[in-house]
PDB file of C-alpha atoms in Angstrom:
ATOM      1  CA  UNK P   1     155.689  99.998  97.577  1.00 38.00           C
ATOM      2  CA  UNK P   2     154.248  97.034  99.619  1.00 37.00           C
ATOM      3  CA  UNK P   3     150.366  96.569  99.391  1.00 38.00           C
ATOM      4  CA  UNK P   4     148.392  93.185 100.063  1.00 37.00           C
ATOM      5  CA  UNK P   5     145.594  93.187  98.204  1.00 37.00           C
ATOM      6  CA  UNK P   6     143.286  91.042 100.209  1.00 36.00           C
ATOM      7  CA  UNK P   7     140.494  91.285  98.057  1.00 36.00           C
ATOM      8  CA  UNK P   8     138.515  88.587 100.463  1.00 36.00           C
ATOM      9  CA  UNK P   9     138.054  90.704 103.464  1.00 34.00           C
ATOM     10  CA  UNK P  10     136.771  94.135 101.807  1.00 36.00           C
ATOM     11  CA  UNK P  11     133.879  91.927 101.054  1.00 37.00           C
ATOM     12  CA  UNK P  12     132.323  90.473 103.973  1.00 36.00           C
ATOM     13  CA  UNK P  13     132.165  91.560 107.259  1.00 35.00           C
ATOM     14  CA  UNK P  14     131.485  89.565 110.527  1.00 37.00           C
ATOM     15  CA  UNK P  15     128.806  90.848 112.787  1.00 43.00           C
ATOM     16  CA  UNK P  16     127.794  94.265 112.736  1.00 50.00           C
ATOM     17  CA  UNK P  17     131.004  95.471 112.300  1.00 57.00           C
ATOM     18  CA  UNK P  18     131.477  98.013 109.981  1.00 56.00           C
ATOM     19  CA  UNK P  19     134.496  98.799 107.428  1.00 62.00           C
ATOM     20  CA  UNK P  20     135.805 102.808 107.438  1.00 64.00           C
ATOM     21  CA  UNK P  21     134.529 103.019 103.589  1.00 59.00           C
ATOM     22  CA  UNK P  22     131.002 101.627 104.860  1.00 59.00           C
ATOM     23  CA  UNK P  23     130.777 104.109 107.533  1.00 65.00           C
ATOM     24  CA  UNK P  24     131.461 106.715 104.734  1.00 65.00           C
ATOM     25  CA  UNK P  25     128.958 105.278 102.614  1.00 63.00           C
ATOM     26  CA  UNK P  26     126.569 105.078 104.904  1.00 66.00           C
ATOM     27  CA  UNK P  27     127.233 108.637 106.723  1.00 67.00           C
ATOM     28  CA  UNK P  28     127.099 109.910 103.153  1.00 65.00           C
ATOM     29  CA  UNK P  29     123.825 108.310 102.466  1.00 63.00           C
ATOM     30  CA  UNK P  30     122.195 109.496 105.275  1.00 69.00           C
ATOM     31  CA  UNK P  31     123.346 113.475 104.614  1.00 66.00           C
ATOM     32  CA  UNK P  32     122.070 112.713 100.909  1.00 65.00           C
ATOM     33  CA  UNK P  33     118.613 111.526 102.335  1.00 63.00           C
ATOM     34  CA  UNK P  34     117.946 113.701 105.256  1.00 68.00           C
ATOM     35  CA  UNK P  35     118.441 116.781 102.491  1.00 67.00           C
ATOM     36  CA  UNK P  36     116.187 115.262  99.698  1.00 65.00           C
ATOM     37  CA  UNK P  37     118.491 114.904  97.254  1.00 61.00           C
ATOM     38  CA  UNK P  38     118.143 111.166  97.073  1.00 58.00           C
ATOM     39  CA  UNK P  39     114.635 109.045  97.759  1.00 63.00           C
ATOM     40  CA  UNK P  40     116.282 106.550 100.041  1.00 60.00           C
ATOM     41  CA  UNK P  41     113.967 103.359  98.055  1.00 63.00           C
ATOM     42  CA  UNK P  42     115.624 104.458  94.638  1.00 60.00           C
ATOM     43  CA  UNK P  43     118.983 104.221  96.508  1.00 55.00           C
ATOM     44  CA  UNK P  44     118.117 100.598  98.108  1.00 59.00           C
ATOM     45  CA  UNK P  45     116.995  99.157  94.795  1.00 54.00           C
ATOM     46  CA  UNK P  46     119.924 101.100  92.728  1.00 55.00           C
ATOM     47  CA  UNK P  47     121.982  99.489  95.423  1.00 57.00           C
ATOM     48  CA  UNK P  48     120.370  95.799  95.350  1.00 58.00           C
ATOM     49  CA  UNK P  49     120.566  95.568  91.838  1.00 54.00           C
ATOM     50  CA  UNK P  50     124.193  96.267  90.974  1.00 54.00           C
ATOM     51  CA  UNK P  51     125.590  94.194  94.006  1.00 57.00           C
ATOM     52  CA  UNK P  52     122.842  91.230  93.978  1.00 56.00           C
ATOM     53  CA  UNK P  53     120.657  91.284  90.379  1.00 58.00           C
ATOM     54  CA  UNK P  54     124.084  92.070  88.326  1.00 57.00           C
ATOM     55  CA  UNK P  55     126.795  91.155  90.126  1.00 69.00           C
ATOM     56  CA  UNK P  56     128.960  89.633  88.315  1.00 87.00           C
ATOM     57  CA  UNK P  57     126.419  87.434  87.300  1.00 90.00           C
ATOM     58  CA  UNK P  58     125.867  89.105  83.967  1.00 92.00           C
ATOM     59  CA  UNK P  59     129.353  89.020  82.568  1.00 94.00           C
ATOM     60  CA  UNK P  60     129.610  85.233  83.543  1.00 96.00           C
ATOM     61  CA  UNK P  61     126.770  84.313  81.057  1.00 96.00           C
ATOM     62  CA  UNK P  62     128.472  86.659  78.470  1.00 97.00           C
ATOM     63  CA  UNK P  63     131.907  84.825  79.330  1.00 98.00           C
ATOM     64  CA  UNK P  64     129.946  80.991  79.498  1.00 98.00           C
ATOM     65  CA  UNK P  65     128.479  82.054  76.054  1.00 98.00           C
ATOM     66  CA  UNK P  66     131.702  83.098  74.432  1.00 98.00           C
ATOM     67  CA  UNK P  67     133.329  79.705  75.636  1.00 98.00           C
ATOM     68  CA  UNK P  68     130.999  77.629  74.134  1.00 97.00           C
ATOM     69  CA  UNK P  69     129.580  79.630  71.032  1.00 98.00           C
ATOM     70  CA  UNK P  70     132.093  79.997  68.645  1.00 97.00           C
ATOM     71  CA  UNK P  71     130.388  82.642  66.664  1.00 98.00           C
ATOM     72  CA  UNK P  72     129.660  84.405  69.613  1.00 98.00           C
ATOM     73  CA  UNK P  73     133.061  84.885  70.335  1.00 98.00           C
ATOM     74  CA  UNK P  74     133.635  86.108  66.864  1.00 98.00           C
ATOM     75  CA  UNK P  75     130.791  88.862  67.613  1.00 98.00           C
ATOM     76  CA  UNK P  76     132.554  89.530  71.163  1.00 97.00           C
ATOM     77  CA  UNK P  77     135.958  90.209  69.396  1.00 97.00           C
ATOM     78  CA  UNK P  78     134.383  92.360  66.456  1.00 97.00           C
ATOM     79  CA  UNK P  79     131.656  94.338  68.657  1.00 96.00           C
ATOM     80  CA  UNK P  80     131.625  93.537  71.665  1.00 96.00           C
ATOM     81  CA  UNK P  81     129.354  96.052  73.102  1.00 94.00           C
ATOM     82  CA  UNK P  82     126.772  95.048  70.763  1.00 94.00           C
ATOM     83  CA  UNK P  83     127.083  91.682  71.700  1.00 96.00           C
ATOM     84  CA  UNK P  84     126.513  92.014  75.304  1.00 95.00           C
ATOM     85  CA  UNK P  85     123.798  94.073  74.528  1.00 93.00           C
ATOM     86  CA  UNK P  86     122.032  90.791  72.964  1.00 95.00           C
ATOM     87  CA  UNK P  87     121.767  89.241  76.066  1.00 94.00           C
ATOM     88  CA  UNK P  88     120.063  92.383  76.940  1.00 89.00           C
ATOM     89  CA  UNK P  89     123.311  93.832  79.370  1.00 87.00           C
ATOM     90  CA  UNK P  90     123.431  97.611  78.836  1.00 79.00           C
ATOM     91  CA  UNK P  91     123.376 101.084  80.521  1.00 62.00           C
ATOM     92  CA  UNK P  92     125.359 102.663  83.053  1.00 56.00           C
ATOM     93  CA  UNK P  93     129.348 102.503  82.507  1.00 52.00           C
ATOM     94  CA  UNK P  94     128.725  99.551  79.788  1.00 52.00           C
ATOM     95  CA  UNK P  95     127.836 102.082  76.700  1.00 68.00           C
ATOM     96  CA  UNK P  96     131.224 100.978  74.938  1.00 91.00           C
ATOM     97  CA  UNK P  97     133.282  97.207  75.978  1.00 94.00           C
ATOM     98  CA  UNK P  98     136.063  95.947  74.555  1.00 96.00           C
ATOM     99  CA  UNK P  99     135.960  92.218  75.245  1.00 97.00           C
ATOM    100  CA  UNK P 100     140.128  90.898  75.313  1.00 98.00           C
ATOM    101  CA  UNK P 101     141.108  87.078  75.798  1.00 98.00           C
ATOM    102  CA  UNK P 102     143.503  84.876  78.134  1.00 98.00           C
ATOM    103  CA  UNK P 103     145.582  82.781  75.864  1.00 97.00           C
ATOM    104  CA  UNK P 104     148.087  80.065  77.168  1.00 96.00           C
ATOM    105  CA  UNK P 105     150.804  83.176  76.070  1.00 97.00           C
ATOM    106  CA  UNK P 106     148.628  86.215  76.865  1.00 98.00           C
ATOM    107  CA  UNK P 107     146.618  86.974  80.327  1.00 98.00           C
ATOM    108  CA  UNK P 108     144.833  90.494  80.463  1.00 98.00           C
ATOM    109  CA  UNK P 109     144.408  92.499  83.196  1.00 98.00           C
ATOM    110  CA  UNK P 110     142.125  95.855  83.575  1.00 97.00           C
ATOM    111  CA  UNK P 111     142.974  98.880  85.653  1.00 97.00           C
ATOM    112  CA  UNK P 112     141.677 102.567  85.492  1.00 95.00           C
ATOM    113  CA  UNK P 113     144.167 104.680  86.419  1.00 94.00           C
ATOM    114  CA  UNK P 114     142.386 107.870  86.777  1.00 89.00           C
ATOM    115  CA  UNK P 115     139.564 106.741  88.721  1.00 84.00           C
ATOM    116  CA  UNK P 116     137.261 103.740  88.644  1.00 80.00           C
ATOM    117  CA  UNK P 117     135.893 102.849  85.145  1.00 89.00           C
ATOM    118  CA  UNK P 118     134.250  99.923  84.994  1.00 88.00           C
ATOM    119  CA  UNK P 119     131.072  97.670  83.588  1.00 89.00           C
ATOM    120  CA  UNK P 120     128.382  97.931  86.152  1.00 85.00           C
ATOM    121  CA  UNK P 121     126.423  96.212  83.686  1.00 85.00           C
ATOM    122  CA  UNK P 122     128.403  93.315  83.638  1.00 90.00           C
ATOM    123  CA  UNK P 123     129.892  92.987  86.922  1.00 89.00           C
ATOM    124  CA  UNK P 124     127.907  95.164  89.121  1.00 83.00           C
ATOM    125  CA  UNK P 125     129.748  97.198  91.535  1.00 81.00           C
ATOM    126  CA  UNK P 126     133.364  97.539  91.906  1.00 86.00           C
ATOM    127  CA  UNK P 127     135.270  95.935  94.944  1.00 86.00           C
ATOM    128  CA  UNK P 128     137.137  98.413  96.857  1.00 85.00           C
ATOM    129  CA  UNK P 129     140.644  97.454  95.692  1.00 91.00           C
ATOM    130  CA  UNK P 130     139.520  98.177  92.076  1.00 93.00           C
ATOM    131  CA  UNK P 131     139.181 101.577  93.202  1.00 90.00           C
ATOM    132  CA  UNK P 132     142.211 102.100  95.361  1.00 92.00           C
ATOM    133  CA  UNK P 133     145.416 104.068  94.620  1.00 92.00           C
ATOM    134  CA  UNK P 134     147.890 100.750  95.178  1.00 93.00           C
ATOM    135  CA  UNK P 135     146.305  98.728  92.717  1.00 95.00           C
ATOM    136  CA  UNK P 136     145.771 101.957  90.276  1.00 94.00           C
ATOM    137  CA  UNK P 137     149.099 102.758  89.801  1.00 94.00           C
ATOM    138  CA  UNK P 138     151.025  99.316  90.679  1.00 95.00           C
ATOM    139  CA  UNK P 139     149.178  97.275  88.094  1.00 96.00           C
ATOM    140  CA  UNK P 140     150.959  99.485  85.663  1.00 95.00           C
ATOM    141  CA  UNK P 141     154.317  99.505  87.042  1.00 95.00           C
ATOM    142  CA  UNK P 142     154.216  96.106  87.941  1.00 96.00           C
ATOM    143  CA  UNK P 143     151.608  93.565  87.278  1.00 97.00           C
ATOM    144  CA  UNK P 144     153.305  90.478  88.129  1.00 96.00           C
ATOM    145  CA  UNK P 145     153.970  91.622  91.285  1.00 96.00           C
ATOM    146  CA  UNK P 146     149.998  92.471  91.901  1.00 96.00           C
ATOM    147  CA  UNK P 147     148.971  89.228  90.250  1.00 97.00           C
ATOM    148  CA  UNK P 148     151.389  87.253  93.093  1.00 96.00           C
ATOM    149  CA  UNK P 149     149.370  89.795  95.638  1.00 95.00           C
ATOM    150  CA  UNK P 150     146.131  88.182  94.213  1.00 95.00           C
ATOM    151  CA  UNK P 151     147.786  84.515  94.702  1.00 95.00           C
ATOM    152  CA  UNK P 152     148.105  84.448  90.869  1.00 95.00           C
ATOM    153  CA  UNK P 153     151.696  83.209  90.144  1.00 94.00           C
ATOM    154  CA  UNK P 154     152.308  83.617  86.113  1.00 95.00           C
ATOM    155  CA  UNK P 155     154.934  81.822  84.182  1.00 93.00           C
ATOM    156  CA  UNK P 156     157.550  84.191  83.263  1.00 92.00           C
ATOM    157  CA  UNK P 157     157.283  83.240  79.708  1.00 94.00           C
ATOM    158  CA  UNK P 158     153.720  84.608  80.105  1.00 96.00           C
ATOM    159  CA  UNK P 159     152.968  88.334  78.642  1.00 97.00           C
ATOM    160  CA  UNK P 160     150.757  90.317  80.552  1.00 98.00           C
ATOM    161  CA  UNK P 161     148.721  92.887  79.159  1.00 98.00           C
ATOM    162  CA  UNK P 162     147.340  95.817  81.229  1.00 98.00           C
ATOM    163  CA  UNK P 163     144.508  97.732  79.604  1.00 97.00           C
ATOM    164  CA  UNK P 164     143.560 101.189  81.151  1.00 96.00           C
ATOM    165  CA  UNK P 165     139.807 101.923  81.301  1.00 93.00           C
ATOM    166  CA  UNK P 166     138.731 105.575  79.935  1.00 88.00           C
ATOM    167  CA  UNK P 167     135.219 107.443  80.112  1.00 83.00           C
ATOM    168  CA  UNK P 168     134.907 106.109  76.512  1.00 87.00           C
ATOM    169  CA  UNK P 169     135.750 102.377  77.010  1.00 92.00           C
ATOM    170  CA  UNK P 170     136.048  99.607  79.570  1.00 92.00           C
ATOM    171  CA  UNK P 171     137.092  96.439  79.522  1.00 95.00           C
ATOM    172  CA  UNK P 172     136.211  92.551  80.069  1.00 96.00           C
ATOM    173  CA  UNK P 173     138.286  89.537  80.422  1.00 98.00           C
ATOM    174  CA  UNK P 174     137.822  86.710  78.553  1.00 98.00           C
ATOM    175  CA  UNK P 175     139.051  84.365  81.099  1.00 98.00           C
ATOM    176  CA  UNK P 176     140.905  80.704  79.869  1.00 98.00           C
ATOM    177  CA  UNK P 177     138.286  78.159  79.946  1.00 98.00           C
ATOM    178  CA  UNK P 178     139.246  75.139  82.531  1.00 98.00           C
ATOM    179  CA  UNK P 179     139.772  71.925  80.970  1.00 96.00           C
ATOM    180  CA  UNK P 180     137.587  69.053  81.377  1.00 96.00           C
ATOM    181  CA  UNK P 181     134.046  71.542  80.967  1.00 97.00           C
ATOM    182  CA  UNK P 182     134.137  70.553  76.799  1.00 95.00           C
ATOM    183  CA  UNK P 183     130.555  68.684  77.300  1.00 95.00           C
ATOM    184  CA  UNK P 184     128.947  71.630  80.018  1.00 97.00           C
ATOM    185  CA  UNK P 185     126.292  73.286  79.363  1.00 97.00           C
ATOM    186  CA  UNK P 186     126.539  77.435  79.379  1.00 97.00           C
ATOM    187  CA  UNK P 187     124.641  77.662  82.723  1.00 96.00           C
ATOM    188  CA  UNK P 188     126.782  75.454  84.236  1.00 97.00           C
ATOM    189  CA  UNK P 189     129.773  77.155  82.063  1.00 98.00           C
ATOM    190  CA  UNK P 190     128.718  80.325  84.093  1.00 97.00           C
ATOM    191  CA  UNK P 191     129.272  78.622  87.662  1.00 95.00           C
ATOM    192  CA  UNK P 192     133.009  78.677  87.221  1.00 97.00           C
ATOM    193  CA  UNK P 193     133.433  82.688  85.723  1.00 96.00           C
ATOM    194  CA  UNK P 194     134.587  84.894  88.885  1.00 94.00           C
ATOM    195  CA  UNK P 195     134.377  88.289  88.970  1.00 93.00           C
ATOM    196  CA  UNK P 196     138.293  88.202  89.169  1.00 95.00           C
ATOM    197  CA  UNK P 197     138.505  86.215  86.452  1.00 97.00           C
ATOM    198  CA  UNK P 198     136.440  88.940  84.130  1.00 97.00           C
ATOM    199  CA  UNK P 199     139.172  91.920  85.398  1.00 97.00           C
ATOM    200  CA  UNK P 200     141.968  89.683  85.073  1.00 98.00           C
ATOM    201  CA  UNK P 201     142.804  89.279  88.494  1.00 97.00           C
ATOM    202  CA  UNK P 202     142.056  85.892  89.017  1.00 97.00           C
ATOM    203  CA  UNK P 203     141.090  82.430  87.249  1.00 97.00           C
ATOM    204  CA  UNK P 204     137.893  81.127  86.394  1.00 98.00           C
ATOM    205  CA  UNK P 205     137.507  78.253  88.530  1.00 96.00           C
ATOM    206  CA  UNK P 206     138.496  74.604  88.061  1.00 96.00           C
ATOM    207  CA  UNK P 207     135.318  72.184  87.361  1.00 96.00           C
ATOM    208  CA  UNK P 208     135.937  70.683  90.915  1.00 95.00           C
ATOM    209  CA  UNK P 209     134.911  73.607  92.690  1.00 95.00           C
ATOM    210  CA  UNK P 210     131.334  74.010  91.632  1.00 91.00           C
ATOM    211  CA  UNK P 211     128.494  71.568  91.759  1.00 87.00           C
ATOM    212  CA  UNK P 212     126.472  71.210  88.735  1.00 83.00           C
TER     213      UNK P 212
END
């Protein structure tokens, strides 16, 4: 099966113009309104949290932390639910995390294969790919080949792991921290932690890319 998973372009849209999933959305909004079932304010702020207050701003201080805290990454591998919850991350699909590291041998990847776990909490709202059959049931079959889709080329030598989301647990990647950050600070730490990076789709980013 061929699928391009250009992650870039379900994001942003020039103009006006909108997407067939945001005219869904929005149609479906408007139906969900116009009956009363849903206070349109609660909706914008629900809305305007996840995608601009969380983002995936939240996970990147939990990642930045872990990188540079040495027994906080100790807490993250024992509990790592209750360690989020420290920073004061918690609530709605972030109940129970299980945090899982890149290695030079080992890079983790999440999927949910049934539908669309994943850590609001921490990342905010999904991205349309997450959600989408392709990546659903090719990240299982074959994740190198969805990593190269991604622009993330692997050494073969490299094991990936794949771990399946459930109603019980989801997942966040511990990305590799770049080299040359040993004397940043975690706030600047947080600058280079992608959303990608935290499902195991992409890299964090090298210190080059981000001003500090």
């Amino acid at each position: 099966m061929s699928h391009s998973h250009d992650h870039h372009h379900h994001d942003h849209h020039e103009g006006t113009v909108l997407s067939e999933v945001e005219l869904r959305v929005r149609a479906l909004e408007s139906v969900l309104v116009e009956k009363g079932y849903v206070d349109p304010a609660a909706l914008d702020i629900l809305i305007e949290t996840y995608e601009t207050k969380v983002g995936p701003h939240n996970g990147a201080r939990v990642v930045a932390k872990a990188w540079s805290d040495p027994a906080y990454l100790e807490w993250l591998r024992k509990d790592a639910t209750a360690a989020i919850a420290s920073l004061g991350y918690s609530g709605r699909q972030g109940e129970h995390i299980v945090a899982v590291e890149n290695t030079p041998l080992v890079h983790n990847m999440v999927v949910c294969t049934l539908c669309s776990c994943y850590p609001w909490s921490v990342l905010g709202l999904p991205p349309v790919w997450y959600k989408s059959a392709p990546y659903r049931s090719r990240a299982v079959l074959d994740p190198r080949g969805v990593l190269r889709d991604f622009g993330i080329e692997l050494a073969p030598e490299k094991q990936i792991r794949v771990w399946d989301s459930t109603a019980e647990i989801r997942y966040l990647v511990i990305p590799e921290r770049p080299a040359g950050t040993e004397d940043w600070a975690e706030a600047d730490l947080a600058k280079l932690v992608t959303r990608d990076s935290m499902i195991g789709t992409g890299f964090a980013k090298a210190p080059a890319e981000v001003s500090r």
